[in-house]
Tab-separated table of C-alpha atoms and ligand atoms in Angstrom:
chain	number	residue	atom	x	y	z
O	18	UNK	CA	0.000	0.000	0.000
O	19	UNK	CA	1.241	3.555	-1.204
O	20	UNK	CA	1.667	5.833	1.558
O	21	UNK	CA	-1.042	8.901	0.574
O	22	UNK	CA	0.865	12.378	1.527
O	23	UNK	CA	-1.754	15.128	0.744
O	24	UNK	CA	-1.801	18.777	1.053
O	25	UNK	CA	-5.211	20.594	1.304
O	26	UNK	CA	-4.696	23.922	-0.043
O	27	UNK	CA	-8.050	24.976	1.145
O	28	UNK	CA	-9.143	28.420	0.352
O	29	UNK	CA	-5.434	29.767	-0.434
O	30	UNK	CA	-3.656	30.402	-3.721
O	31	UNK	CA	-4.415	32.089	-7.266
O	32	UNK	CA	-3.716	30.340	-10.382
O	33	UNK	CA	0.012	31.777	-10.544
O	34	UNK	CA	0.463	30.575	-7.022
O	35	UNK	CA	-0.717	27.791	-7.151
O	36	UNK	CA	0.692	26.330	-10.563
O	37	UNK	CA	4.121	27.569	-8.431
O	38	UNK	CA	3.826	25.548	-5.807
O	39	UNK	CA	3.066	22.814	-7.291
O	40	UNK	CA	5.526	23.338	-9.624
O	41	UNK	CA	7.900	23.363	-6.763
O	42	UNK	CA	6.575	20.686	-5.410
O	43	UNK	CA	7.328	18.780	-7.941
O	44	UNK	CA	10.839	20.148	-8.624
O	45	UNK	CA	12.077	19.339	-4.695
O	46	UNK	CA	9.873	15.812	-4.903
O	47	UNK	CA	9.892	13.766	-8.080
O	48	UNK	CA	13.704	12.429	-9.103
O	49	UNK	CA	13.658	11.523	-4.783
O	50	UNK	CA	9.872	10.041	-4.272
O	51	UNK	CA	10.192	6.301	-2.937
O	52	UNK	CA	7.782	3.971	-4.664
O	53	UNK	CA	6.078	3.533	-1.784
O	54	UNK	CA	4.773	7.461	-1.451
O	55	UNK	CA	2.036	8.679	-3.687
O	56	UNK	CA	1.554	12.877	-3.242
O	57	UNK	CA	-1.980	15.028	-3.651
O	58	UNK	CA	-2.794	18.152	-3.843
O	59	UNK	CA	-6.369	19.532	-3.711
O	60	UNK	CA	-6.012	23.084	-5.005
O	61	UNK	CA	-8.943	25.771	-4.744
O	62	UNK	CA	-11.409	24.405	-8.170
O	63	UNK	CA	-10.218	28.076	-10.185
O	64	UNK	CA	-6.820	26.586	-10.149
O	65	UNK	CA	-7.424	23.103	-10.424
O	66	UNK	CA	-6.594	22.755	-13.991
O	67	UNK	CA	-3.198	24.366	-13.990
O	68	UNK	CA	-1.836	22.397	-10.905
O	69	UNK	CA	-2.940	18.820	-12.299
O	70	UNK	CA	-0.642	19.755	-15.479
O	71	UNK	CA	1.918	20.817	-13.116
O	72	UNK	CA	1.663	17.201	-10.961
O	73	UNK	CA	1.525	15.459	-14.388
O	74	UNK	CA	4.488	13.564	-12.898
O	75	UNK	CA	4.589	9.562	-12.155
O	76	UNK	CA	3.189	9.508	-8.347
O	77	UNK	CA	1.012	12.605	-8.533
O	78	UNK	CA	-1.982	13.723	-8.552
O	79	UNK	CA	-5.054	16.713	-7.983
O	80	UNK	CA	-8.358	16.169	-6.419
O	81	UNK	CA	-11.254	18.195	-5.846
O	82	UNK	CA	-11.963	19.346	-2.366
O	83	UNK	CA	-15.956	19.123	-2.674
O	84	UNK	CA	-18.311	18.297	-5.445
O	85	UNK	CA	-22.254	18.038	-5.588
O	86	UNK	CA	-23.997	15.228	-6.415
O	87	UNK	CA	-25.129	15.537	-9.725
O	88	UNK	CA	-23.470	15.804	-13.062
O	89	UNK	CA	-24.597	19.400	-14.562
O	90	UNK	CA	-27.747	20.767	-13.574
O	91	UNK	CA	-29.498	24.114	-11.720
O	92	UNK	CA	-27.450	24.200	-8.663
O	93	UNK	CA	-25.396	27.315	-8.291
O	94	UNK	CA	-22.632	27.728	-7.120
O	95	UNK	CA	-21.650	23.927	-7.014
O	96	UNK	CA	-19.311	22.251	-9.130
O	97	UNK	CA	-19.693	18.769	-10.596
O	98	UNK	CA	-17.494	15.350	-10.040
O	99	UNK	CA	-17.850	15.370	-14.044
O	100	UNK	CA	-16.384	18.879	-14.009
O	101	UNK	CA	-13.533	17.951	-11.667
O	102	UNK	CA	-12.124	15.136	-14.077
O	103	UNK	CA	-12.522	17.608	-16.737
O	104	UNK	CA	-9.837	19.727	-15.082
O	105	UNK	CA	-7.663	17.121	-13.917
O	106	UNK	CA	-8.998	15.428	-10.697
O	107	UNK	CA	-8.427	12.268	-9.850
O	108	UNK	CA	-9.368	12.515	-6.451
O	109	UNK	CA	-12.428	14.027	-4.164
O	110	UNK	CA	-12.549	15.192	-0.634
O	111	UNK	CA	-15.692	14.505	1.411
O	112	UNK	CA	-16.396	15.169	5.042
O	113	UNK	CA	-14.064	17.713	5.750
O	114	UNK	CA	-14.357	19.556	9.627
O	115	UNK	CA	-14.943	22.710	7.764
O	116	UNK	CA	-17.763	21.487	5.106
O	117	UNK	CA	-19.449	20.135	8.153
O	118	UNK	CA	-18.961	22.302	10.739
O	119	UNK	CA	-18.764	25.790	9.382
O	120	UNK	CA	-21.085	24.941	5.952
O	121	UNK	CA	-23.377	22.675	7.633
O	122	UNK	CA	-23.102	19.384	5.990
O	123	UNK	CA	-24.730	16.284	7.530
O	124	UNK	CA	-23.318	13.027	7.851
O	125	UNK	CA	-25.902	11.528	5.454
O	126	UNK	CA	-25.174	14.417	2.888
O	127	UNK	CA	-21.574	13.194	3.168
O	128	UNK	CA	-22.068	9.693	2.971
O	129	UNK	CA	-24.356	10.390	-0.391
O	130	UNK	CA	-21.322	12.464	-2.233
O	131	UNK	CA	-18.688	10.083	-1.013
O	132	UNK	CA	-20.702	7.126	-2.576
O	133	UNK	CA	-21.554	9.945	-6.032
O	134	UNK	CA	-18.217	10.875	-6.530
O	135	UNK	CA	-16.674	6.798	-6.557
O	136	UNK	CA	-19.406	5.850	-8.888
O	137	UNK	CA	-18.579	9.168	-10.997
O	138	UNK	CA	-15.087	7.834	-11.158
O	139	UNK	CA	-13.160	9.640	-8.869
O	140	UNK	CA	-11.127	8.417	-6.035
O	141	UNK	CA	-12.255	9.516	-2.381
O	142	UNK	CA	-10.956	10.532	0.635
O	143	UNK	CA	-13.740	11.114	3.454
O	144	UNK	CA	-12.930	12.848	6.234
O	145	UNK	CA	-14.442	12.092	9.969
O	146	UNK	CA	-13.217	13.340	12.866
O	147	UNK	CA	-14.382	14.272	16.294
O	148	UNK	CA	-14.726	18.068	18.262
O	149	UNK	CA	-12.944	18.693	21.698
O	150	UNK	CA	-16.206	18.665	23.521
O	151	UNK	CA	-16.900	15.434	22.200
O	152	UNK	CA	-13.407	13.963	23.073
O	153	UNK	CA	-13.606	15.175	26.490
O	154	UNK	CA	-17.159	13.534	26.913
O	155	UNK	CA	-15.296	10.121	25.854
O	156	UNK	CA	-17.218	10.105	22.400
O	157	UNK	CA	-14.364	9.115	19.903
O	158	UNK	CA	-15.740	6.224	19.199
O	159	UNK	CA	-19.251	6.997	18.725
O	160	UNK	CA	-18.682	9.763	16.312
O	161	UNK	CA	-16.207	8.038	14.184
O	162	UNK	CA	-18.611	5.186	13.825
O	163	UNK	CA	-21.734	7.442	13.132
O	164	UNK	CA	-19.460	9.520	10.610
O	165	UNK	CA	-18.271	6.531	9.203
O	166	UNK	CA	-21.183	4.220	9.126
O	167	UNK	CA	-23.119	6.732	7.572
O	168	UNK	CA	-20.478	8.060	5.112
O	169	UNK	CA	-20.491	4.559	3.400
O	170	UNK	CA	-23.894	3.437	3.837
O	171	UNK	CA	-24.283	3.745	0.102
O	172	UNK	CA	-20.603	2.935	-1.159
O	173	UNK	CA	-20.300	0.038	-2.936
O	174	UNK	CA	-19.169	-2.882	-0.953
O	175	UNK	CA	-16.689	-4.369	-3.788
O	176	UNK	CA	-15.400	-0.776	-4.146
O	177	UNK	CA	-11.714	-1.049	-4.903
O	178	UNK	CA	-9.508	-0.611	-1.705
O	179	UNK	CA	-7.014	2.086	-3.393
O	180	UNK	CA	-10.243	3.868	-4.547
O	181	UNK	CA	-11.442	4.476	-1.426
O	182	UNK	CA	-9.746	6.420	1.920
O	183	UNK	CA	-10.443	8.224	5.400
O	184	UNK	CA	-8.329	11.042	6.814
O	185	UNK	CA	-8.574	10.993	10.480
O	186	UNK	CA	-8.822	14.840	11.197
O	187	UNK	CA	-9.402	15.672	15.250
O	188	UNK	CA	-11.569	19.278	14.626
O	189	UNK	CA	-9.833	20.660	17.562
O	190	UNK	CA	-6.148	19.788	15.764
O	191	UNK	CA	-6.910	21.491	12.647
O	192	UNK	CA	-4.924	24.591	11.896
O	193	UNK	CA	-4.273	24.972	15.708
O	194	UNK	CA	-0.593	23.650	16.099
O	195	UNK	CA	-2.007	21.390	18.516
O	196	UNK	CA	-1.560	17.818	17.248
O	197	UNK	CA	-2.975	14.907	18.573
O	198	UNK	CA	-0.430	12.303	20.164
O	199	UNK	CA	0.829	9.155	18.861
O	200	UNK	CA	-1.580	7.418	21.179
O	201	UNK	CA	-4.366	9.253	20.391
O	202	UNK	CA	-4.001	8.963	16.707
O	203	UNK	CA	-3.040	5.399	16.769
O	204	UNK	CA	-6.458	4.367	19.171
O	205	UNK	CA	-8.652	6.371	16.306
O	206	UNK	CA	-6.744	4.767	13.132
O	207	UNK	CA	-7.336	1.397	14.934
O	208	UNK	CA	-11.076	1.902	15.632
O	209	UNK	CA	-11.268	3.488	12.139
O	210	UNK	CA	-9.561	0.491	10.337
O	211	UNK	CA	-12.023	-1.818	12.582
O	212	UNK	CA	-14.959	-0.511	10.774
O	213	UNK	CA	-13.759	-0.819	7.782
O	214	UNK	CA	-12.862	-4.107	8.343
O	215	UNK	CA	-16.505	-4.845	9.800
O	216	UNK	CA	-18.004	-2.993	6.466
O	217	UNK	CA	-15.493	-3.931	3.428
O	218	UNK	CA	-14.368	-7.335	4.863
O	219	UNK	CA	-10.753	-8.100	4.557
O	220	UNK	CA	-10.445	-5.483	1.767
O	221	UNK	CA	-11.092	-2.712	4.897
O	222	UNK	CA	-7.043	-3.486	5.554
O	223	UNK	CA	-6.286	-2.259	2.495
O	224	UNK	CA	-7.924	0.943	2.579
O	225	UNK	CA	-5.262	3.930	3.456
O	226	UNK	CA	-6.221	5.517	6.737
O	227	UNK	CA	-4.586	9.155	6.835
O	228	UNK	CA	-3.940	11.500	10.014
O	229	UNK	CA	-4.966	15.439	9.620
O	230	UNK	CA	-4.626	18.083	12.174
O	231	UNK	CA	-1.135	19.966	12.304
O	232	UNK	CA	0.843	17.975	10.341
O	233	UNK	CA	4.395	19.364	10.046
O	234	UNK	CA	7.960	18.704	8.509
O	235	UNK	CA	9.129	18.398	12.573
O	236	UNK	CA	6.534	16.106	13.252
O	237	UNK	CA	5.698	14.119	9.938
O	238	UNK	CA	8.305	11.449	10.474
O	239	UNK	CA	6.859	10.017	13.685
O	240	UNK	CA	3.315	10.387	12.810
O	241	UNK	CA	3.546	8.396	9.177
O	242	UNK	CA	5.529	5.980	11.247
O	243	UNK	CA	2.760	4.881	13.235
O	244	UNK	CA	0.382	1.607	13.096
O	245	UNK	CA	-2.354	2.467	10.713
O	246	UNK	CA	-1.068	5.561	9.702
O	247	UNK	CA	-1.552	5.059	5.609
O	248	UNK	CA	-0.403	8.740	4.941
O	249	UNK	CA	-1.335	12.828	5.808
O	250	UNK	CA	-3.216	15.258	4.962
O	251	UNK	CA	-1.996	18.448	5.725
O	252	UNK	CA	-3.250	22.021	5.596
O	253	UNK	CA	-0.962	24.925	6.728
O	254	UNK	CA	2.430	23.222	6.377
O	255	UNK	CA	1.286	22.239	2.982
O	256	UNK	CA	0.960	25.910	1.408
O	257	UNK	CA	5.085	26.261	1.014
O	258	UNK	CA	6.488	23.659	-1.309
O	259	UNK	CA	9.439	23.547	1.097
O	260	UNK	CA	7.713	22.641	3.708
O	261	UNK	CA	5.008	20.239	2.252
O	262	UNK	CA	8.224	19.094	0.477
O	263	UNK	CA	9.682	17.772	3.752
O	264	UNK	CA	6.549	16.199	4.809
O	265	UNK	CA	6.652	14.332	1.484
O	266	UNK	CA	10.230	12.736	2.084
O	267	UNK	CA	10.014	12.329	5.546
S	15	LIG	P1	-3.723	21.926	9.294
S	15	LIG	O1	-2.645	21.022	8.758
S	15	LIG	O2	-3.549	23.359	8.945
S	15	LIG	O3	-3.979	21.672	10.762
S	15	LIG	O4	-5.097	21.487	8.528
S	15	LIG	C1	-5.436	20.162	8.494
S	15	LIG	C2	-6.541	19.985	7.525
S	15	LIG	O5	-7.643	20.475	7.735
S	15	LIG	C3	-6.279	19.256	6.297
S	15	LIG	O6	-7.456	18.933	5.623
C-alpha cells in the first residue's frame, strides 16, 4: 500500500500561485519520491486545472476538495465530479471539519457524495473526525462510527480498496498547532480500520487511513511511522512547497 501524503490547499492560492507551488513541489519531490509514497494536492477548483498539469508527474496527482452530487444541472454555485475530471482530478474530498462544521453538511449528505463521486469515477478521501467537547465527553468512538457508518452506507461494498480512503482529522487539531499524540491517533486509526474491516471485509485493511490536524515537517516522520497511519493530509504546512516538500520525504 502507497503511503497517501496530501496537502489541502483549502481556500489559499491564485492560479500563478498555485501552478508555483506545485511546480515546486514537484521540482524538490519527483527524481527523490520512494515507490512507496504517492503525493496530492487539492487546489482551490479556479486553479485546479493548472496544478494537475503541473503534478503530471509519475506519483502525482489533484483532487477536488468538494463536489455536488449531480453531473450538470441548476445548482449554483456547485461544481460537478464530471467537471472535476474535466480539469484534472483524480481525487475528491468529502467530510471535511470545515464542510461540516462551518457549511453545515450532515453526515448523510456526506455519505451520499462520497458514494456519487466513486461511482462518478473519482477516487475519495472522506474525512471524519471528532470536536474537543466530544473527546472530552469520551465520544471518539461513537462519532467516528456514526461519521463513518453513515459516510459509506451507500458505497459500494466491492469498491476497490485504493479507490477508497479516510483522513482521520481531530476538529480541535486542525490549523491549531495542537496535534494529537501518537496514542491518540493510533487508538482512532485502529477503531477506524475496525470498521472498515466490519463494512469492506478483509479489503477494509487495504484501505489507506490518513492522520490530519497539524501535520508538520518536525513532526511528519513520527506520525507516518505509526500503526495504521496510511499517509497525511496536511493544511498549513502544505501551502510552502518547502515545507510540504519535507513532509513528502520524511
Ligand atoms: P492543518 O494542517 O492546517 O492543521 O489542517 C489540516 C486539515 O484540515 C487538512 O485537511
Amino acid at each position: 500500500m502507497k503511503k497517501l501524503m496530501a496537502a489541502n490547499w483549502k481556500m489559499y492560492k491564485t492560479w500563478d500561485q498555485a501552478v508555483d507551488t506545485a511546480e515546486g513541489l514537484v521540482g524538490l519531490t519527483a527524481d527523490k519520491l520512494p515507490d512507496d509514497r504517492e503525493v496530492l494536492v487539492f487546489p482551490p477548483f479556479t486553479a485546479l486545472k493548472g496544478v494537475a498539469q503541473a503534478l503530471s508527474a509519475d506519483g502525482f496527482s489533484a483532487g477536488g476538495q468538494d463536489y455536488y452530487i449531480d453531473q450538470e444541472g441548476a445548482f449554483t454555485g456547485e461544481i460537478s465530479p464530471m467537471m472535476l475530471k474535466d480539469a484534472g482530478a483524480a481525487y475528491g474530498l468529502t467530510g471535511h471539519s470545515e464542510r461540516r462544521h462551518v457549511l453545515g453538511e450532515t453526515d448523510e449528505f456526506v455519505g451520499q457524495k462520497t458514494a456519487y463521486g466513486l461511482e462518478c469515477g473519482l477516487k475519495v478521501v472522506l474525512c471524519v473526525g471528532e470536536k474537543i467537547d466530544e473527546r472530552k465527553s469520551g465520544k471518539v468512538e461513537e462519532v467516528l462510527e456514526h461519521q463513518l457508518r453513515v459516510g459509506l452506507k451507500d458505497v459500494p461494498r466491492d469498491v476497490a480498496p485504493d479507490r477508497l480512503s479516510i483522513a482521520y482529522e481531530p476538529v480541535w487539531a486542525i490549523g491549531t498547532g495542537e496535534v494529537a499524540g501518537p496514542g491518540e491517533i493510533v487508538d482512532a486509526h485502529t477503531f477506524v480500520r475496525k470498521i472498515l474491516v466490519s463494512v469492506f471485509g478483509e479489503k477494509g485493511n487495504e484501505m489507506r487511513i490518513l492522520y490530519g490536524g497539524s501535520v508538520k515537517p518536525a513532526n511528519c516522520g513520527e506520525i507516518i511511522a505509526l500503526d495504521n497511519v496510511d499517509g497525511v493530509l496536511v493544511g498549513g504546512a502544505s501551502l510552502e512547497s518547502e515545507s510540504f516538500s519535507q513532509i513528502v520525504l520524511a
